[in-house]
XYZ file of N, CA and C in Angstrom:
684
model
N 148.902 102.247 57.114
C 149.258 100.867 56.779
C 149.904 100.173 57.978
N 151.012 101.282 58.717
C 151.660 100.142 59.715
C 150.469 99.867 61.262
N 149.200 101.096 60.913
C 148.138 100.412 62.013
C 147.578 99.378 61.722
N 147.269 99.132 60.705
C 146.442 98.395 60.451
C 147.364 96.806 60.323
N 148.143 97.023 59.767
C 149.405 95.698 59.882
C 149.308 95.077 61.504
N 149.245 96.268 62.354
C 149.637 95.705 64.405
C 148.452 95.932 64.852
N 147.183 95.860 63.506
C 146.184 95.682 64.998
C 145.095 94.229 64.267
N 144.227 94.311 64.825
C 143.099 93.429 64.386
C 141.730 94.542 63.733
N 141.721 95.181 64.094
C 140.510 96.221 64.065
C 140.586 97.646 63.424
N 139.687 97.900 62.905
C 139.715 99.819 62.925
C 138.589 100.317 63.101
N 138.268 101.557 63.609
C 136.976 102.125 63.904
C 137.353 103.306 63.001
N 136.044 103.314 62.134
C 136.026 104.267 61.555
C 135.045 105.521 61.771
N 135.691 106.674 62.605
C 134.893 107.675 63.215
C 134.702 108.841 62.649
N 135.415 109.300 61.196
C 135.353 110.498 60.531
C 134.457 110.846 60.467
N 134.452 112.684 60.291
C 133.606 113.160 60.007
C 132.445 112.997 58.943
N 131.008 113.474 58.798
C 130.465 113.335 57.442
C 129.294 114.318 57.610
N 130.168 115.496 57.034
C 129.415 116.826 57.053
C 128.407 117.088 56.380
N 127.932 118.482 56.300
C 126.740 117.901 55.302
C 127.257 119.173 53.610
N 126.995 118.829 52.809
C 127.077 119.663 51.846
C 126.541 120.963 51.659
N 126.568 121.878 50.998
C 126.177 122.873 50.863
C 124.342 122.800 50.082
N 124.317 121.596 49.220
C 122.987 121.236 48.811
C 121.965 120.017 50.013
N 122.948 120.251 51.340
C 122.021 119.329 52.657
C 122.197 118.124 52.550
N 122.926 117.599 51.129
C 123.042 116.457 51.666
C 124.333 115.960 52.198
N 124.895 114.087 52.059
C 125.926 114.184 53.407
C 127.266 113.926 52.012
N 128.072 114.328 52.798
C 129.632 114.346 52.305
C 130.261 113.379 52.899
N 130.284 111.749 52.159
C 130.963 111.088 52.616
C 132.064 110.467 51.708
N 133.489 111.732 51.503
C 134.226 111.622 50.934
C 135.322 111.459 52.072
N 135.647 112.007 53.130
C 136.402 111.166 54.308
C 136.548 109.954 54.708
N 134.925 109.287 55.052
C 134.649 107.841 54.801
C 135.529 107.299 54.141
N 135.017 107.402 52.217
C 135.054 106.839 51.301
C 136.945 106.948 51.511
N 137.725 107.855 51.604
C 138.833 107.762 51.875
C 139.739 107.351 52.404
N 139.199 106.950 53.450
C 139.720 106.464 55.118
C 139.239 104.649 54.415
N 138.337 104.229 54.117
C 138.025 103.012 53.455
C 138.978 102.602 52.023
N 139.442 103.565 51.419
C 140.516 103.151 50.797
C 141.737 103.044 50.897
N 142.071 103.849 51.922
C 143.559 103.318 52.367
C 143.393 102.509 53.349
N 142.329 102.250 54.023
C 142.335 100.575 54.953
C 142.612 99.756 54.405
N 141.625 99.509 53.248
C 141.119 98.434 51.993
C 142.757 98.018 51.222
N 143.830 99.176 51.142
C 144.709 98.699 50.556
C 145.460 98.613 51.656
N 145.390 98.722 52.789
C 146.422 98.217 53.801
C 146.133 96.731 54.499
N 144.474 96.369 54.010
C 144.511 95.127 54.219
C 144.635 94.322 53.257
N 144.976 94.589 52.120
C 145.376 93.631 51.159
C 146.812 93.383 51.292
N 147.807 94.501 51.919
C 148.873 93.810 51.328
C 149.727 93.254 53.232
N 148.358 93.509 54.418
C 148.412 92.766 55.478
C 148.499 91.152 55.369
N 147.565 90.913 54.334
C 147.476 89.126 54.025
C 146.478 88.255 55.493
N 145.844 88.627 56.078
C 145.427 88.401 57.218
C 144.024 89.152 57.564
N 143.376 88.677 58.113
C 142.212 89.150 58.536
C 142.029 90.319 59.395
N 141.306 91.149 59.235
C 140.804 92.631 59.992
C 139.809 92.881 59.768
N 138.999 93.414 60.860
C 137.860 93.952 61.004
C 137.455 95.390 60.752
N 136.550 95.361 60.191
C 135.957 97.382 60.202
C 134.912 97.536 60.382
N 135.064 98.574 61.400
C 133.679 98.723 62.281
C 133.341 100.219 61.779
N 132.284 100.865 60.866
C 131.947 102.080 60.894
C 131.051 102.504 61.714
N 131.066 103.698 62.525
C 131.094 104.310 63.444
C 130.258 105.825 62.669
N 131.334 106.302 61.396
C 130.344 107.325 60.937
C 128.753 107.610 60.676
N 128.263 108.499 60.926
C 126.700 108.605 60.784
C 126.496 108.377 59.252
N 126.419 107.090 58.624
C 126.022 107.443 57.574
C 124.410 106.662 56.581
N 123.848 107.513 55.983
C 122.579 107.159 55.317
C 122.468 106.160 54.944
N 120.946 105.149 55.385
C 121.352 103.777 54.686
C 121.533 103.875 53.227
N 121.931 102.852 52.919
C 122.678 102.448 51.768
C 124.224 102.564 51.837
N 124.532 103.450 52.344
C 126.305 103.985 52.463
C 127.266 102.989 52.534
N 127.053 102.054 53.608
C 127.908 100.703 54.019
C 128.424 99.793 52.529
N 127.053 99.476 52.169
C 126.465 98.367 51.192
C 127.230 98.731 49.741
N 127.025 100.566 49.409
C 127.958 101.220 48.258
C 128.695 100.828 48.540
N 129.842 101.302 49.054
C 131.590 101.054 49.042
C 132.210 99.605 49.118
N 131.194 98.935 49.950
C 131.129 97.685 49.214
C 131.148 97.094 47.703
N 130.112 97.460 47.369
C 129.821 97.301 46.272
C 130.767 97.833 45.151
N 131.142 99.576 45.811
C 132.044 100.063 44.585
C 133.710 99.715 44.865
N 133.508 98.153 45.938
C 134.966 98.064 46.291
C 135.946 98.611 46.786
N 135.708 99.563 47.641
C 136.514 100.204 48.613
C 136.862 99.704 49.775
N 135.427 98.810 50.148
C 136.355 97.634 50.795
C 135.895 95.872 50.558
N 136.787 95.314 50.228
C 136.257 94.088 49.662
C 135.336 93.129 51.068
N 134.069 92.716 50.652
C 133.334 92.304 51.289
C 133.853 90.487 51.833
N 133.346 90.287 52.820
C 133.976 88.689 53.301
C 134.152 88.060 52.417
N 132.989 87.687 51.555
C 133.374 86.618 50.580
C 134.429 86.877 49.787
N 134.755 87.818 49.831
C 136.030 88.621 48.904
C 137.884 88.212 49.073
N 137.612 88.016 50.566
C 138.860 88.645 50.965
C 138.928 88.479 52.987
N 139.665 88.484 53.173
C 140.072 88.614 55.137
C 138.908 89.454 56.228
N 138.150 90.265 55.088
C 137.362 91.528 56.047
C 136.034 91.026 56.398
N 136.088 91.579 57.908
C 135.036 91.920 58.068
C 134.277 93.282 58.654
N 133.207 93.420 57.735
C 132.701 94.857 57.849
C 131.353 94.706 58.916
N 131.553 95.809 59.637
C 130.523 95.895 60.361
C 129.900 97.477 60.419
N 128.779 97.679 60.748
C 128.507 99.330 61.097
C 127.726 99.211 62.355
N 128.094 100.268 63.292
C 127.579 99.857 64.749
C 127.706 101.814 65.003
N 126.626 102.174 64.639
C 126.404 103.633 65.487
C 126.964 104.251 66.523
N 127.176 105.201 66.753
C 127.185 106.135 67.983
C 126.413 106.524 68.855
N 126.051 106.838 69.863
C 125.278 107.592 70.432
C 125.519 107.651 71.338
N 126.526 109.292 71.373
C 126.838 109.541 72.427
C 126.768 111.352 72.161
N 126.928 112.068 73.518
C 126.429 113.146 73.716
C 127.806 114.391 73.928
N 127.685 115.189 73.620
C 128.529 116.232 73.640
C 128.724 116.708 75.231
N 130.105 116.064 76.148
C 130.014 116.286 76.688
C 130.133 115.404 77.826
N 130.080 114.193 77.634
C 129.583 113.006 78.424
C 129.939 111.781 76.849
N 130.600 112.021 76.087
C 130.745 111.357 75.151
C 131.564 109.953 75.671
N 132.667 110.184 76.137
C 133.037 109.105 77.175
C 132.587 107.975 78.104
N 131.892 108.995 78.675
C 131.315 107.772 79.245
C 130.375 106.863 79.011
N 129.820 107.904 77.333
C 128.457 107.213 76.836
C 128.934 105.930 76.081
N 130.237 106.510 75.496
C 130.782 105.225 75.015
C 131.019 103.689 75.598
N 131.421 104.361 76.789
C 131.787 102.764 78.467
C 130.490 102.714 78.444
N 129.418 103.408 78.655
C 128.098 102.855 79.043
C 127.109 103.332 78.009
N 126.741 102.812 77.003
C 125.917 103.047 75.814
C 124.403 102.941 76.190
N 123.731 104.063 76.148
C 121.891 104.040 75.601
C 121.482 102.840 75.061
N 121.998 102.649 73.868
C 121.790 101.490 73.383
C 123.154 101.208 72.511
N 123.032 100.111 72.132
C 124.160 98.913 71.362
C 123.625 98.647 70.172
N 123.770 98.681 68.886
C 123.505 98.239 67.649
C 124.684 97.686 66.765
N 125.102 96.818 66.309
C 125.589 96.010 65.481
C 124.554 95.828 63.868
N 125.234 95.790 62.808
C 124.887 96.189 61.779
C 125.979 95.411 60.841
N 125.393 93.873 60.538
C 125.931 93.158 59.496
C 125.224 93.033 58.062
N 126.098 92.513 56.992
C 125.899 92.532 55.527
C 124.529 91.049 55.309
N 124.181 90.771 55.838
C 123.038 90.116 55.554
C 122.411 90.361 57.074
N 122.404 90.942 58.295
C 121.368 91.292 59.303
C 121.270 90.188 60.329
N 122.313 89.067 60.196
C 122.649 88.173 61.269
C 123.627 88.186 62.054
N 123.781 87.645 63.203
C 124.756 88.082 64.009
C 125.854 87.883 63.813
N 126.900 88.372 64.031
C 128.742 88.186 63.431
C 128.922 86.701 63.657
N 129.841 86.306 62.548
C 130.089 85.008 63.195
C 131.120 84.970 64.026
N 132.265 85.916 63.956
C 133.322 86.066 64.821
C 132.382 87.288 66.301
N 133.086 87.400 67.264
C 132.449 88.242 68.190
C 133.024 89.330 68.633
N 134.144 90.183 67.408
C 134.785 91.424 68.417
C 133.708 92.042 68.435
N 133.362 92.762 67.368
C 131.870 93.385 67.661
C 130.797 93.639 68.419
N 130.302 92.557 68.859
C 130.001 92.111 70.366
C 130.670 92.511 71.628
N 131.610 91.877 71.802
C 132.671 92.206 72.705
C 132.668 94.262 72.730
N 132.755 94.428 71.789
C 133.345 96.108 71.863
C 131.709 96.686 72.362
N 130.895 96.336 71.919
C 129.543 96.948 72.792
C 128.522 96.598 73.322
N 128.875 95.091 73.864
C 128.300 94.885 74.772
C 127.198 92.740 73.922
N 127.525 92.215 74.705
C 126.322 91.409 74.464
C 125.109 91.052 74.127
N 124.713 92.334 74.726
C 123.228 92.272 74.543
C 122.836 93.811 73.011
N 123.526 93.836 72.307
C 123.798 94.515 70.684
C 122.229 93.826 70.277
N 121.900 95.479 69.745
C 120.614 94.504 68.638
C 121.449 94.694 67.065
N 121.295 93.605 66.355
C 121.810 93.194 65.596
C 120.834 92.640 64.510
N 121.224 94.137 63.315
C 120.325 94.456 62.103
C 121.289 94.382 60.745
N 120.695 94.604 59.604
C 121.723 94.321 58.201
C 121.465 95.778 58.152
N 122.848 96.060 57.084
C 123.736 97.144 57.311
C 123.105 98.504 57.282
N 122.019 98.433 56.540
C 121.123 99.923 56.252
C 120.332 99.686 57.499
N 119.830 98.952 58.165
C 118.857 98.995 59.081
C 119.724 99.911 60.265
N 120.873 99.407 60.562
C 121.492 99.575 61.464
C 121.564 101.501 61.303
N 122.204 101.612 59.573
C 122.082 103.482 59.523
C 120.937 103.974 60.009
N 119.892 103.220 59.156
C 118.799 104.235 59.816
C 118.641 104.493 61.513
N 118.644 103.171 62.118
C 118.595 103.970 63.808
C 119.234 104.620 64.377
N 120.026 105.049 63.603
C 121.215 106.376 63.903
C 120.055 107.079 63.320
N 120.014 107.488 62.626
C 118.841 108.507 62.052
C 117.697 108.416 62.531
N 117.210 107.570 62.975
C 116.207 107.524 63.489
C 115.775 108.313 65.382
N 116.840 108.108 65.682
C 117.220 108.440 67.232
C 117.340 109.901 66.940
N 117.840 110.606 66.000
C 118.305 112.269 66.068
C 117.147 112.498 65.729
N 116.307 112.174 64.896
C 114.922 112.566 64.043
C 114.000 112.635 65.795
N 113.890 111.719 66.217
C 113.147 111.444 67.293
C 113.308 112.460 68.628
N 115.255 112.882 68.796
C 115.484 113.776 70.078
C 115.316 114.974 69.244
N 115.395 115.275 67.808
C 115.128 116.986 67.606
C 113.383 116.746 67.569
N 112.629 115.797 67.437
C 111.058 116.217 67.151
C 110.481 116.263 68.709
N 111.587 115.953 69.768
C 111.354 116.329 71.259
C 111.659 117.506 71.816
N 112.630 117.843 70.936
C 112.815 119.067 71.671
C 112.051 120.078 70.802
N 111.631 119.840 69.784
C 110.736 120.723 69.176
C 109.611 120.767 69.602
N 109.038 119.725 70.383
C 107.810 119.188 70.780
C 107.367 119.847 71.855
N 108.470 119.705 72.935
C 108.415 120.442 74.141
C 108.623 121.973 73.971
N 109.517 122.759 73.254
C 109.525 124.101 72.717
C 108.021 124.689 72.416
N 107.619 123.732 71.565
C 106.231 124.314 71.372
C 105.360 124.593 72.198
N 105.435 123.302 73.322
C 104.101 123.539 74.254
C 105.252 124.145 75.558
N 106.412 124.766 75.272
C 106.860 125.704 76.109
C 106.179 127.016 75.890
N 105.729 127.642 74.368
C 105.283 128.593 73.792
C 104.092 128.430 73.894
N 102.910 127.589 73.994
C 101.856 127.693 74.085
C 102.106 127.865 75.908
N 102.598 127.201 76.422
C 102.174 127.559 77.856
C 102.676 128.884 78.345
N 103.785 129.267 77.644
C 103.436 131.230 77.951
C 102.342 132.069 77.431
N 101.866 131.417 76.649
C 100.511 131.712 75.760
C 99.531 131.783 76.839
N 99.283 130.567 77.340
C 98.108 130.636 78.513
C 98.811 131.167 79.950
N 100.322 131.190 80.478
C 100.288 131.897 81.484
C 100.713 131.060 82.295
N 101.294 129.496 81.921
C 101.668 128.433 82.721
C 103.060 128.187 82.811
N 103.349 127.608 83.666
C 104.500 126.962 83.802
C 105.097 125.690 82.402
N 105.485 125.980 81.474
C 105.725 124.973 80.326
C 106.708 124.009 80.939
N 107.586 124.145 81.902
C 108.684 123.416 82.127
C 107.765 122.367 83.086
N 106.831 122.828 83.859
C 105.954 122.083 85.047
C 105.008 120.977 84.231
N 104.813 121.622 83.211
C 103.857 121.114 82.136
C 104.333 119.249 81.624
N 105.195 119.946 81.015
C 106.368 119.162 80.442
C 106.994 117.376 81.279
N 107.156 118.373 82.717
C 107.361 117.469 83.869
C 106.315 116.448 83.925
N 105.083 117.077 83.616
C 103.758 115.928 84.320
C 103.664 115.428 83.085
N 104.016 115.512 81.665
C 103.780 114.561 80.599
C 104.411 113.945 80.763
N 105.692 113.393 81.143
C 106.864 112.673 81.297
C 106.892 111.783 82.606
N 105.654 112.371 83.682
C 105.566 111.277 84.464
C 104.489 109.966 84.013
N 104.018 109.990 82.901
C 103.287 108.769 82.400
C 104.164 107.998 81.864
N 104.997 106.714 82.211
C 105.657 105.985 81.638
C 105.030 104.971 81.011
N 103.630 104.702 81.306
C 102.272 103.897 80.374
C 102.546 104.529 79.113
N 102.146 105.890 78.628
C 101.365 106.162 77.546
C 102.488 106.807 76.723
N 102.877 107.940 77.410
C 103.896 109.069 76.950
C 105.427 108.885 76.881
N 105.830 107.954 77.806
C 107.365 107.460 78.093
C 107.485 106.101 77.672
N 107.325 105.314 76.392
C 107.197 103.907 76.522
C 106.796 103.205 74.983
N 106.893 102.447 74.858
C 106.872 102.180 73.706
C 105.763 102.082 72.248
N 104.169 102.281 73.264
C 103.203 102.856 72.890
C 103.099 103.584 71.926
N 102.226 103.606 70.447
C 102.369 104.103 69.410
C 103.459 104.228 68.604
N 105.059 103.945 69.328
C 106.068 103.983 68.625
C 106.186 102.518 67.487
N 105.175 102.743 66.439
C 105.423 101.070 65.745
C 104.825 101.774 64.265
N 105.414 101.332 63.462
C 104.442 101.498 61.721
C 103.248 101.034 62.035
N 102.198 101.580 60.917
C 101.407 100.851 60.912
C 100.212 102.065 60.215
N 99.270 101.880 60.881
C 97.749 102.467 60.138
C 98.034 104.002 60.775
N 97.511 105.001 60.212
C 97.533 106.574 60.601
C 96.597 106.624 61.707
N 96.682 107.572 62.826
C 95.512 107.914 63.250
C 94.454 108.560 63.253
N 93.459 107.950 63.931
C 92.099 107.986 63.697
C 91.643 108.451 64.829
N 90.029 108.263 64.607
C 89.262 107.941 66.069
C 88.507 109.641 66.295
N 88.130 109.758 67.514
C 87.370 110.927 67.495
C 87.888 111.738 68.392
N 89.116 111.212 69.121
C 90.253 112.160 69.726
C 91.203 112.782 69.275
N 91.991 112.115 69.053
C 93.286 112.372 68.182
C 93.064 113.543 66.770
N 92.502 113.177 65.972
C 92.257 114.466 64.831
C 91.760 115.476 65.334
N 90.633 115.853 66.534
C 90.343 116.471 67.100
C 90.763 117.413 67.616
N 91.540 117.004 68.882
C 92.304 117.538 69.589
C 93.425 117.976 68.883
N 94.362 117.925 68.376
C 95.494 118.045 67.373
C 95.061 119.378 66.369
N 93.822 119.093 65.882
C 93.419 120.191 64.925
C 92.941 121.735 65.474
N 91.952 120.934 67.261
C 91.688 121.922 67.788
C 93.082 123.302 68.449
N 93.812 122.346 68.989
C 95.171 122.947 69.454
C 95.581 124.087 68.623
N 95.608 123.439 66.881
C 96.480 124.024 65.850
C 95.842 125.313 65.551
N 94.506 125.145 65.711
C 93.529 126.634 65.261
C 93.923 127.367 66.379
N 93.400 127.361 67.455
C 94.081 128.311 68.925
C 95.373 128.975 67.977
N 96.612 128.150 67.903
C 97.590 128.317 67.892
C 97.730 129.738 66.755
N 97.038 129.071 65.662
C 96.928 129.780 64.510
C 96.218 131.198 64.758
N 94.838 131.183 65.109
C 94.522 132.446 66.018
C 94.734 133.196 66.648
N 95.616 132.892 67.478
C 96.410 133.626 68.496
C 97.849 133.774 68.397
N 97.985 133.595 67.193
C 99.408 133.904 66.436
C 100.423 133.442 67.204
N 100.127 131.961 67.794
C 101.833 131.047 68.562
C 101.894 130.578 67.424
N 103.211 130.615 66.902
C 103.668 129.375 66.279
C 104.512 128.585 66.001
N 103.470 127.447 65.804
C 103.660 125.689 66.169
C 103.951 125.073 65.046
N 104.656 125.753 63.908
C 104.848 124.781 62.654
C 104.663 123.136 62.803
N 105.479 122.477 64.338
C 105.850 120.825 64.156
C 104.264 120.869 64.007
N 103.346 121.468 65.231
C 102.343 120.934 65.331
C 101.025 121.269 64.064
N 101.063 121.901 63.437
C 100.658 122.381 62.165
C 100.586 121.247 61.381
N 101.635 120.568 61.091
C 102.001 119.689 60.177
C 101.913 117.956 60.361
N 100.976 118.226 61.749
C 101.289 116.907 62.543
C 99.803 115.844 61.422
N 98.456 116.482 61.246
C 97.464 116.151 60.330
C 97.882 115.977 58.878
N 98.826 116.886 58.202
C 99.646 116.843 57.133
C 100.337 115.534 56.915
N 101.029 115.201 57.908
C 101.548 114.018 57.789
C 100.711 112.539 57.960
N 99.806 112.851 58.833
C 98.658 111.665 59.290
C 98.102 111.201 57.492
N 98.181 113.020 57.057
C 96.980 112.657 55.808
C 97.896 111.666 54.603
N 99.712 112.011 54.649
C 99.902 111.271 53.723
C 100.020 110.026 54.066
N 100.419 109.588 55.124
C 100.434 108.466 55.378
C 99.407 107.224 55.045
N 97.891 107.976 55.523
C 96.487 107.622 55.177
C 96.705 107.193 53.438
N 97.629 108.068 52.600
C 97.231 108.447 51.276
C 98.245 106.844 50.938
């Protein structure tokens, strides 16, 4: 209560582990949002909350909703959710110098006040509140299906007798196709007379010769529901 009384702001960085049934435990959150929530009521004055925790869309929008913290029209607050992404290790400095900047307001327009801004930078892409969770999720989904990606064709290239790390290197020097924003968009599954091809051909080798490539196994699996 007496932080929140001497400051303007709070970042909310708690943990949000995962449960024993995988999913997330956001009873720290939800906690840490109720003793804000009553330290800004009896502040009388405006404060900001910026969540910081990794949490699933919808998460923000609940506690809202179930009043844990009263939303602008409500009351002095303003809520924001603005991700992390920073690295074990280098967390510091990722923070002074961020990958990227996301801001994450209750209708998906930009703050009307600007600490938010200010705290990461100007150039913030600035989404409504679940959009903003998911690219937190979206970014971990993306660096574990890379490093799974490259693992694999680390294992196929001991398979054939190659250098996987050399391998690896020369996919990553295409910043056209492989490094770039190319195919990264929704839309129609792929097709064509390459892509299913090649992908399927890979997976049989793989399967035959007993490497295995589960991501890549499953890569047609997914094409097919998507198609569906």
């Amino acid at each position: 209560r007496e932080a929140v009384a001497g400051s303007e702001m709070s970042l909310v960085c708690v943990g949000t582990p995962s449960l024993a049934s995988g999913r997330l435990n956001l009873d720290y959150v939800r906690k840490v949002s109720e003793q804000i929530s009553a330290a800004i009521a009896t502040k009388g004055s405006r404060h900001v909350v910026i969540f910081r925790s990794t949490m699933l869309p919808g998460s923000t929008r609940s506690m809202v909703n179930d009043f844990l913290l009263p939303p602008r029209t409500q009351g002095n607050t303003d809520i924001y959710y603005c991700p992390e992404f920073l690295r074990e290790g280098t967390a510091v400095k990722d923070f002074r110098e961020p990958s990227l900047c996301v801001v994450g307001t209750h209708d998906g327009n930009a703050p009307a006040t600007n600490e938010a801004m200010e705290l990461l930078g100007e150039k913030a892409e600035v989404l409504a509140w679940e959009g903003a969770e998911l690219i937190k999720y979206s970014c971990n989904y993306f660096h574990a299906l890379k490093v799974g990606f490259a693992n694999e064709i680390g294992r196929m290239a001991k398979f054939v007798g190659v250098d996987g790390a050399r391998v690896m290197d020369v996919v990553c020097r295409d910043e056209k196709l492989n490094i770039s924003r190319y195919y990264m968009k929704p839309g129609n599954p792929f097709g064509g007379s390459c892509l299913p091809k090649d992908v399927s051909a890979l997976s049989s080798l793989a399967r035959m010769e007993g490497v295995n490539l589960p991501l890549l196994d499953n890569v047609l699996d997914s094409n097919e529901a998507h198609l569906d």
